């Protein structure tokens, strides 16, 4: 009876190790603090109405940023630091603690950490940030009011959140995550060798969020192909939209492969099938083949929007049109096309032989060419431009340095006989981190600092932003250049301890120092945001176009109204907004606007999806069945609902615009100085920031100011 | 370049006539019946049959795509068609790519193959100073003909590194397994040899044995023996 | 005044037509992703179908006549579904109910035959977990069957709403999406019939 009710859950499943107690305490306290804050400030209804059930892609975009940023710091980044520390302490002549032979992490725990680090960074940090950017910026760039399906948008977001919750669930129940590496290769990931629930958490967190990604990708494709402003042909679309289109077409192509493969490994574990087992006809190598068919295009899915971001930034801050927009587009399409023909380079050493390896080796080398075309286009754009070294531009330059290193080492790895030496060494790890951090993460940071004025209505503090950038550059170099070297010296990946006689420890210590500097950089990025909020009046973006941009998103207010544009613009050229500025902006004509209503269906379906996954993880069959029925019922209720839109009458639009303009005028009149062109040299520095925060905190505590933080 | 506005309308009603569906239905019936009867009555055989039924499947898919789904008859831009064609391409990459890769992996990596058969095929007759048992110099060829369920000669005496050819002169497929029925043993890296009329199979006798047997797994009355000495 | 009403109406129509077009296209893209999931299952079947671990293969287990019967049932249901769509676009509610009702029955018969086949295999011990061949067979054919089941459920609910609300534009669009789904399932079945059932006997 007990087994029917709660499956394989027992008292033993509750937290009882130092890291599960720590983790669940952290999340528990955080949740409690949030609940208290919301209750004391009476903001529950506001949160539900304005944010959680919103279908506005701008709001959903910001929510993606918040969740992804949180996962970057609280999980992915923390795990990286833990690994750096363990490896610095893990030489065979060092003492051990907390159950580890050397260092402080036991071998099994270390394996869970590198698995979680990879999963979280790829699926929940990188994908989250990318989806946030695309959600916010693409509709603005193409002159649309919303995505094609607002419901799919919110559903996709909440499925992503369900995946996030699932990947953190093991702290509370089960105490272990998968210890198989981030792609959980068979047969290690089968029941025989990974009997615990950790692997099942892996399956369901990725499966649920993966389906959310697929739905989101379909939505973005529908939007970009069918909802562009009149006159905007595909060739006239801005570069970020192009990058997003190519990326999402790839996502829609390969995420179904991941979904199917994860179902198969789930069947092996849950029903005892023999797809990837070592007995009764199963073939573990097929798993490796299938999972990398997804895995390789995934990294291009992540980097293509970043290429788009950099194209926008390099042209804006060189004050020049992109050197060759067609080359740019062709480069992106080229990357997307070839991405599906190289996946075997991840398992050259598995034994397919020279014929197969040769084909995929050559294809891998070819794929370097479109990217090179892009890099040269960007450099050509800078040539004879009038460059402004703002923070976004610095991130771009950092990207050029770091990503190119990654790319070149990638071509080295593409040579199959050489790869037999490099495979699964730290050389490989340094390569892909150069690409993912230098390409994707720097792209995200560049994009966020570039579009921040649009999102928030005020720009970011440039001074602290530059400190943060340099911490990242120096920290990254100190961490990953030694990694290339020690990889060539023979250090393999995923090592928790190693023979002290190898002489690798000094390198690991250097890497740890680099990691700490990166952590300082992250802290400075948070400080940057807070400092900008403190100075927001001074940094306010009044015109909506703080950088003298070229594309349509700069034609809206900062932050844009819910409906983005009062009237959909008519486009005649590439760099549509630039053209409008030359010709003089037209007077707005107000009309009725049809907008989608908020909906909680996405939340409900995702809750059921989460419960279904939890039921499968713990073999609580009734829970899984009931949840599946719940998903179906909610989906039917939503899709047969014929009243999902509402109209904002033209008079209301005019009123809102008038209010907005008046508010900006009032602020401009009340504050001294010229907020529109706030000089970057006057931005707050670190010392001033610390003083201001200390004084504020002291005041809050002394005067019990939290009582006044209710909703205005 | 010639699209004025991305807003399109639903396709005009002429595309969805009853005639379109009837044509599609009848053609699909025909394209189902033909491969079915070809397989049941084995009018062709082997890889020719496989290629034919696959071709009919693809053709029937195209018929249904055109007559039932009306693909290609909507207003431009024809995104549906582009997505469909690229999906088909990717499916080919996934399926054929997997088959290509797995075939190569199995050749190199499965347990039986890595020792005798592989060594034989690649002509590797020693590894690390130890002989693999693969034969680099091939000896005499012996033939076994199976006709009317009788193998002749019933017993063959051969030397190590001779070859043995199985010739099937009956109309049915024979699956030659080694060992005495119902036992199945592997010999020379082979578990089973599929032999049909006109397509004999040869193995290299690279393992010694005084009393070795073979039988047709599908009809064990056809059997025989052989011995391989140094 | 009349001009403005007409302008508003044509703006509404073109908004509606644009929305319809978007939804049909988006669903088509979803169908492509579904096809790709099937591609993985086909690839797995292609690689693993010979691994019976000594057990019987397709040649021993499958019934050619049953496979043909299933194919004809599904093909006919795809045909009646198409006729149902013609009726839907003409706004003919009773014909819609007849043709889609027929589609439902044919689909149900298909499913019945398939479930009977599965039950027989399970009874004889050739279960999902018996060996790699059975696993890949059930995964591929079973996933198709699950899709058919969802299609039948979708059909039932839509027809109930048609009875309750009448044949409005929203429901016509639902039926259009459903018929896309149903035709697509028949196309996948062509390949299952060929690669699983026919190929076993080649």
PDB file of C-alpha atoms in Angstrom, chain A residues 37-49 51 709-712:
ATOM      1  CA  UNK A  37       8.382  39.597   1.171  1.00  0.00           C
ATOM      2  CA  UNK A  38       5.361  39.184  -1.094  1.00  0.00           C
ATOM      3  CA  UNK A  39       2.987  38.946   1.835  1.00  0.00           C
ATOM      4  CA  UNK A  40       4.387  41.957   3.701  1.00  0.00           C
ATOM      5  CA  UNK A  41       4.299  44.134   0.588  1.00  0.00           C
ATOM      6  CA  UNK A  42       0.879  42.733  -0.460  1.00  0.00           C
ATOM      7  CA  UNK A  43       2.106  41.949  -3.955  1.00  0.00           C
ATOM      8  CA  UNK A  44       0.693  38.466  -4.564  1.00  0.00           C
ATOM      9  CA  UNK A  45      -2.045  39.630  -6.911  1.00  0.00           C
ATOM     10  CA  UNK A  46       0.314  41.974  -8.692  1.00  0.00           C
ATOM     11  CA  UNK A  47       2.846  39.179  -9.207  1.00  0.00           C
ATOM     12  CA  UNK A  48       0.199  36.813 -10.553  1.00  0.00           C
ATOM     13  CA  UNK A  49      -1.493  39.308 -12.839  1.00  0.00           C
ATOM     14  CA  UNK A  51       4.138  38.725 -14.348  1.00  0.00           C
ATOM     15  CA  UNK A 709       7.255  48.866   0.673  1.00  0.00           C
ATOM     16  CA  UNK A 710       3.664  48.081  -0.228  1.00  0.00           C
ATOM     17  CA  UNK A 711       2.289  48.264  -3.697  1.00  0.00           C
ATOM     18  CA  UNK A 712       1.678  51.852  -4.665  1.00  0.00           C
TER      19      UNK A 712
END
